[in-house]
């Protein structure tokens, strides 16, 4: 049923899809309420309401100081994401190539990834990259993904996908890995270790040498990023000569053991 | 006799039609139909791909320094634009990241490049000038059709300090064998493990075919170069590359002028365009130039292995392509500028000839 809604409440509702809208009726038509009602998806879960289409119309109406907007509300179970997209297409009639490519790409995604993209929790590019993950994996990972930032989520899913591809994990093995990571206290770090075992080994070797000497001293030693290069950096502060002397003594101690480790880290594998 | 597939579409600029190379090509291809355009932007967008051949004469500066890599040592290679693009279809090709939406392009008039090289050679008579046409495409893939390399070879063969390198993954050398004055021209072959050639190098010639072509070129009087690039790490890589290195016994080792090594590397933009091939799930890390490479200790280990195995076959200088100071030190113990066999190659030569 079409109803009217105050524009203040509507303009704060985010769009469901990250697609650019071009359709905008003329001002005189908008003022006369001659436009398609704005479809709203009213979801009861914590993700909240979403505007399926019509953001550009709502913004224009706001500029025109129109107080109320025609809307058509859909309840949680009344429409799916795919149906919402069909509705978007029917209303927008897109003709720009890039927009129709994005929609075709979105349509390729399984439902769990569509949800993540639609809710702006994941970019379309990453979702496409990982879309062939075994069934059920995203659902298992969802609670974990909720705890991550946007960029961590992207990194996590890419790494997970690469491990599955590298190790040729079947569905059961993929599910096992997902469950293992969900149970982990630091899933992103653990996944990084699984994806980059050699790099992890270098990091462990480095820390095994440096940490016992430097722990609690206020001195930091930084290896070259990804052990690419051979320059290590030292950082510390001091207020008096005595402090400087103590730190120099600690560094002297480190200097006596670090050369073979540097050689191993930057030039040699074990 | 090589059979050539006529490109789906051919576009020529007006002045290109009269060039000898283009006349030759049209004859070889059986006088196919073509359309005339003033410049490549007139080619319809849906034709802007590697199924389209675009032929033109000259487009400004056609000789450049190899772009090299920020923070990595450069061998001062100069490049000539002759053939832009390639249809061999190697899965790791850097050109995917910037030539996917461009036609296969031929700059069919090498005379400005030849003049430029002659001027540079005259300006620096005591410097070895290495120059090649295989940076943005395979030097010889289309060359039997256009015969541009012949013009280049004949145009610089009298210059004792110019080393012209034609780099290829094909066997297309036979049209060059009868050139009487070859100068310092080298026919260079990209090489790889047989497994990588079969699985990742599309329509390229097999390793055995390339070695056979190298032998024909050597017997005709050409010097040779070999480029193990990209070196790919895969299970059994040592056995795989040993097979190829062993094949080098079939060519006269005194004809091998130099060999280069470069492990697999790619930009983020290229990675996004590459299929998910098994070799891409090794450990790659971002380096100072923004490209992703294997971990430094792994690269050093691999290069040391190659150096050991290749040195048993040849005394030719073996250098690293687009590698850092630290990797050079890890492999050789010193930098190329301090090594007699590399000093000439790695000392900078300005890329600006007086006209």
JSON list of N, CA, C and O in Angstrom, two decimals, chain A residues 231-256:
[
{"chain": "A", "resi": 231, "resn": "UNK", "atom": "N", "xyz": [67.51, -3.26, 5.96]},
{"chain": "A", "resi": 231, "resn": "UNK", "atom": "CA", "xyz": [67.67, -2.15, 6.91]},
{"chain": "A", "resi": 231, "resn": "UNK", "atom": "C", "xyz": [66.70, -2.29, 8.07]},
{"chain": "A", "resi": 231, "resn": "UNK", "atom": "O", "xyz": [65.50, -2.32, 7.86]},
{"chain": "A", "resi": 232, "resn": "UNK", "atom": "N", "xyz": [67.26, -2.34, 9.24]},
{"chain": "A", "resi": 232, "resn": "UNK", "atom": "CA", "xyz": [66.45, -2.39, 10.45]},
{"chain": "A", "resi": 232, "resn": "UNK", "atom": "C", "xyz": [66.48, -1.01, 11.10]},
{"chain": "A", "resi": 232, "resn": "UNK", "atom": "O", "xyz": [67.48, -0.31, 11.03]},
{"chain": "A", "resi": 233, "resn": "UNK", "atom": "N", "xyz": [65.39, -0.63, 11.72]},
{"chain": "A", "resi": 233, "resn": "UNK", "atom": "CA", "xyz": [65.34, 0.70, 12.34]},
{"chain": "A", "resi": 233, "resn": "UNK", "atom": "C", "xyz": [65.18, 0.54, 13.84]},
{"chain": "A", "resi": 233, "resn": "UNK", "atom": "O", "xyz": [64.47, -0.34, 14.32]},
{"chain": "A", "resi": 234, "resn": "UNK", "atom": "N", "xyz": [65.80, 1.47, 14.55]},
{"chain": "A", "resi": 234, "resn": "UNK", "atom": "CA", "xyz": [65.70, 1.47, 16.01]},
{"chain": "A", "resi": 234, "resn": "UNK", "atom": "C", "xyz": [64.99, 2.74, 16.44]},
{"chain": "A", "resi": 234, "resn": "UNK", "atom": "O", "xyz": [65.25, 3.82, 15.89]},
{"chain": "A", "resi": 235, "resn": "UNK", "atom": "N", "xyz": [64.14, 2.61, 17.43]},
{"chain": "A", "resi": 235, "resn": "UNK", "atom": "CA", "xyz": [63.44, 3.80, 17.94]},
{"chain": "A", "resi": 235, "resn": "UNK", "atom": "C", "xyz": [63.38, 3.73, 19.46]},
{"chain": "A", "resi": 235, "resn": "UNK", "atom": "O", "xyz": [63.00, 2.71, 20.04]},
{"chain": "A", "resi": 236, "resn": "UNK", "atom": "N", "xyz": [63.78, 4.78, 20.09]},
{"chain": "A", "resi": 236, "resn": "UNK", "atom": "CA", "xyz": [63.62, 4.90, 21.54]},
{"chain": "A", "resi": 236, "resn": "UNK", "atom": "C", "xyz": [63.73, 6.35, 21.91]},
{"chain": "A", "resi": 236, "resn": "UNK", "atom": "O", "xyz": [64.16, 7.20, 21.13]},
{"chain": "A", "resi": 237, "resn": "UNK", "atom": "N", "xyz": [63.36, 6.68, 23.14]},
{"chain": "A", "resi": 237, "resn": "UNK", "atom": "CA", "xyz": [63.51, 8.05, 23.62]},
{"chain": "A", "resi": 237, "resn": "UNK", "atom": "C", "xyz": [64.25, 8.02, 24.95]},
{"chain": "A", "resi": 237, "resn": "UNK", "atom": "O", "xyz": [64.30, 6.99, 25.63]},
{"chain": "A", "resi": 238, "resn": "UNK", "atom": "N", "xyz": [64.81, 9.12, 25.29]},
{"chain": "A", "resi": 238, "resn": "UNK", "atom": "CA", "xyz": [65.50, 9.22, 26.57]},
{"chain": "A", "resi": 238, "resn": "UNK", "atom": "C", "xyz": [65.47, 10.67, 27.02]},
{"chain": "A", "resi": 238, "resn": "UNK", "atom": "O", "xyz": [65.29, 11.59, 26.22]},
{"chain": "A", "resi": 239, "resn": "UNK", "atom": "N", "xyz": [65.66, 10.80, 28.34]},
{"chain": "A", "resi": 239, "resn": "UNK", "atom": "CA", "xyz": [65.64, 12.16, 28.89]},
{"chain": "A", "resi": 239, "resn": "UNK", "atom": "C", "xyz": [66.98, 12.56, 29.50]},
{"chain": "A", "resi": 239, "resn": "UNK", "atom": "O", "xyz": [67.27, 13.74, 29.67]},
{"chain": "A", "resi": 240, "resn": "UNK", "atom": "N", "xyz": [67.73, 11.53, 29.84]},
{"chain": "A", "resi": 240, "resn": "UNK", "atom": "CA", "xyz": [69.02, 11.84, 30.48]},
{"chain": "A", "resi": 240, "resn": "UNK", "atom": "C", "xyz": [70.10, 10.94, 29.89]},
{"chain": "A", "resi": 240, "resn": "UNK", "atom": "O", "xyz": [69.80, 9.86, 29.36]},
{"chain": "A", "resi": 241, "resn": "UNK", "atom": "N", "xyz": [71.33, 11.37, 30.07]},
{"chain": "A", "resi": 241, "resn": "UNK", "atom": "CA", "xyz": [72.47, 10.62, 29.56]},
{"chain": "A", "resi": 241, "resn": "UNK", "atom": "C", "xyz": [72.51, 9.20, 30.11]},
{"chain": "A", "resi": 241, "resn": "UNK", "atom": "O", "xyz": [72.86, 8.25, 29.42]},
{"chain": "A", "resi": 242, "resn": "UNK", "atom": "N", "xyz": [72.10, 9.05, 31.35]},
{"chain": "A", "resi": 242, "resn": "UNK", "atom": "CA", "xyz": [72.15, 7.73, 31.99]},
{"chain": "A", "resi": 242, "resn": "UNK", "atom": "C", "xyz": [71.19, 6.76, 31.29]},
{"chain": "A", "resi": 242, "resn": "UNK", "atom": "O", "xyz": [71.52, 5.58, 31.09]},
{"chain": "A", "resi": 243, "resn": "UNK", "atom": "N", "xyz": [70.05, 7.29, 30.93]},
{"chain": "A", "resi": 243, "resn": "UNK", "atom": "CA", "xyz": [69.07, 6.45, 30.20]},
{"chain": "A", "resi": 243, "resn": "UNK", "atom": "C", "xyz": [69.64, 6.05, 28.85]},
{"chain": "A", "resi": 243, "resn": "UNK", "atom": "O", "xyz": [69.51, 4.90, 28.41]},
{"chain": "A", "resi": 244, "resn": "UNK", "atom": "N", "xyz": [70.25, 7.03, 28.19]},
{"chain": "A", "resi": 244, "resn": "UNK", "atom": "CA", "xyz": [70.83, 6.76, 26.88]},
{"chain": "A", "resi": 244, "resn": "UNK", "atom": "C", "xyz": [71.90, 5.68, 27.00]},
{"chain": "A", "resi": 244, "resn": "UNK", "atom": "O", "xyz": [71.98, 4.76, 26.18]},
{"chain": "A", "resi": 245, "resn": "UNK", "atom": "N", "xyz": [72.68, 5.77, 28.03]},
{"chain": "A", "resi": 245, "resn": "UNK", "atom": "CA", "xyz": [73.76, 4.79, 28.24]},
{"chain": "A", "resi": 245, "resn": "UNK", "atom": "C", "xyz": [73.18, 3.39, 28.43]},
{"chain": "A", "resi": 245, "resn": "UNK", "atom": "O", "xyz": [73.67, 2.42, 27.85]},
{"chain": "A", "resi": 246, "resn": "UNK", "atom": "N", "xyz": [72.09, 3.32, 29.21]},
{"chain": "A", "resi": 246, "resn": "UNK", "atom": "CA", "xyz": [71.49, 1.99, 29.47]},
{"chain": "A", "resi": 246, "resn": "UNK", "atom": "C", "xyz": [70.95, 1.40, 28.17]},
{"chain": "A", "resi": 246, "resn": "UNK", "atom": "O", "xyz": [71.12, 0.22, 27.89]},
{"chain": "A", "resi": 247, "resn": "UNK", "atom": "N", "xyz": [70.31, 2.25, 27.40]},
{"chain": "A", "resi": 247, "resn": "UNK", "atom": "CA", "xyz": [69.74, 1.75, 26.14]},
{"chain": "A", "resi": 247, "resn": "UNK", "atom": "C", "xyz": [70.86, 1.33, 25.17]},
{"chain": "A", "resi": 247, "resn": "UNK", "atom": "O", "xyz": [70.74, 0.34, 24.46]},
{"chain": "A", "resi": 248, "resn": "UNK", "atom": "N", "xyz": [71.94, 2.10, 25.19]},
{"chain": "A", "resi": 248, "resn": "UNK", "atom": "CA", "xyz": [73.06, 1.73, 24.33]},
{"chain": "A", "resi": 248, "resn": "UNK", "atom": "C", "xyz": [73.63, 0.38, 24.73]},
{"chain": "A", "resi": 248, "resn": "UNK", "atom": "O", "xyz": [74.02, -0.43, 23.88]},
{"chain": "A", "resi": 249, "resn": "UNK", "atom": "N", "xyz": [73.64, 0.11, 26.01]},
{"chain": "A", "resi": 249, "resn": "UNK", "atom": "CA", "xyz": [74.16, -1.18, 26.49]},
{"chain": "A", "resi": 249, "resn": "UNK", "atom": "C", "xyz": [73.26, -2.34, 26.04]},
{"chain": "A", "resi": 249, "resn": "UNK", "atom": "O", "xyz": [73.74, -3.41, 25.68]},
{"chain": "A", "resi": 250, "resn": "UNK", "atom": "N", "xyz": [71.96, -2.07, 26.08]},
{"chain": "A", "resi": 250, "resn": "UNK", "atom": "CA", "xyz": [71.03, -3.09, 25.62]},
{"chain": "A", "resi": 250, "resn": "UNK", "atom": "C", "xyz": [71.23, -3.36, 24.12]},
{"chain": "A", "resi": 250, "resn": "UNK", "atom": "O", "xyz": [71.26, -4.50, 23.67]},
{"chain": "A", "resi": 251, "resn": "UNK", "atom": "N", "xyz": [71.38, -2.27, 23.37]},
{"chain": "A", "resi": 251, "resn": "UNK", "atom": "CA", "xyz": [71.59, -2.43, 21.93]},
{"chain": "A", "resi": 251, "resn": "UNK", "atom": "C", "xyz": [72.92, -3.12, 21.64]},
{"chain": "A", "resi": 251, "resn": "UNK", "atom": "O", "xyz": [73.04, -3.90, 20.69]},
{"chain": "A", "resi": 252, "resn": "UNK", "atom": "N", "xyz": [73.90, -2.84, 22.47]},
{"chain": "A", "resi": 252, "resn": "UNK", "atom": "CA", "xyz": [75.19, -3.51, 22.34]},
{"chain": "A", "resi": 252, "resn": "UNK", "atom": "C", "xyz": [75.01, -5.02, 22.48]},
{"chain": "A", "resi": 252, "resn": "UNK", "atom": "O", "xyz": [75.55, -5.82, 21.72]},
{"chain": "A", "resi": 253, "resn": "UNK", "atom": "N", "xyz": [74.17, -5.38, 23.46]},
{"chain": "A", "resi": 253, "resn": "UNK", "atom": "CA", "xyz": [73.91, -6.81, 23.70]},
{"chain": "A", "resi": 253, "resn": "UNK", "atom": "C", "xyz": [73.21, -7.42, 22.49]},
{"chain": "A", "resi": 253, "resn": "UNK", "atom": "O", "xyz": [73.55, -8.52, 22.05]},
{"chain": "A", "resi": 254, "resn": "UNK", "atom": "N", "xyz": [72.27, -6.69, 21.93]},
{"chain": "A", "resi": 254, "resn": "UNK", "atom": "CA", "xyz": [71.55, -7.18, 20.75]},
{"chain": "A", "resi": 254, "resn": "UNK", "atom": "C", "xyz": [72.50, -7.33, 19.57]},
{"chain": "A", "resi": 254, "resn": "UNK", "atom": "O", "xyz": [72.42, -8.28, 18.79]},
{"chain": "A", "resi": 255, "resn": "UNK", "atom": "N", "xyz": [73.42, -6.39, 19.44]},
{"chain": "A", "resi": 255, "resn": "UNK", "atom": "CA", "xyz": [74.33, -6.40, 18.30]},
{"chain": "A", "resi": 255, "resn": "UNK", "atom": "C", "xyz": [75.19, -7.65, 18.27]},
{"chain": "A", "resi": 255, "resn": "UNK", "atom": "O", "xyz": [75.66, -8.08, 17.23]},
{"chain": "A", "resi": 256, "resn": "UNK", "atom": "N", "xyz": [75.39, -8.25, 19.45]},
{"chain": "A", "resi": 256, "resn": "UNK", "atom": "CA", "xyz": [76.27, -9.42, 19.52]},
{"chain": "A", "resi": 256, "resn": "UNK", "atom": "C", "xyz": [75.59, -10.69, 19.00]},
{"chain": "A", "resi": 256, "resn": "UNK", "atom": "O", "xyz": [76.26, -11.67, 18.70]}
]
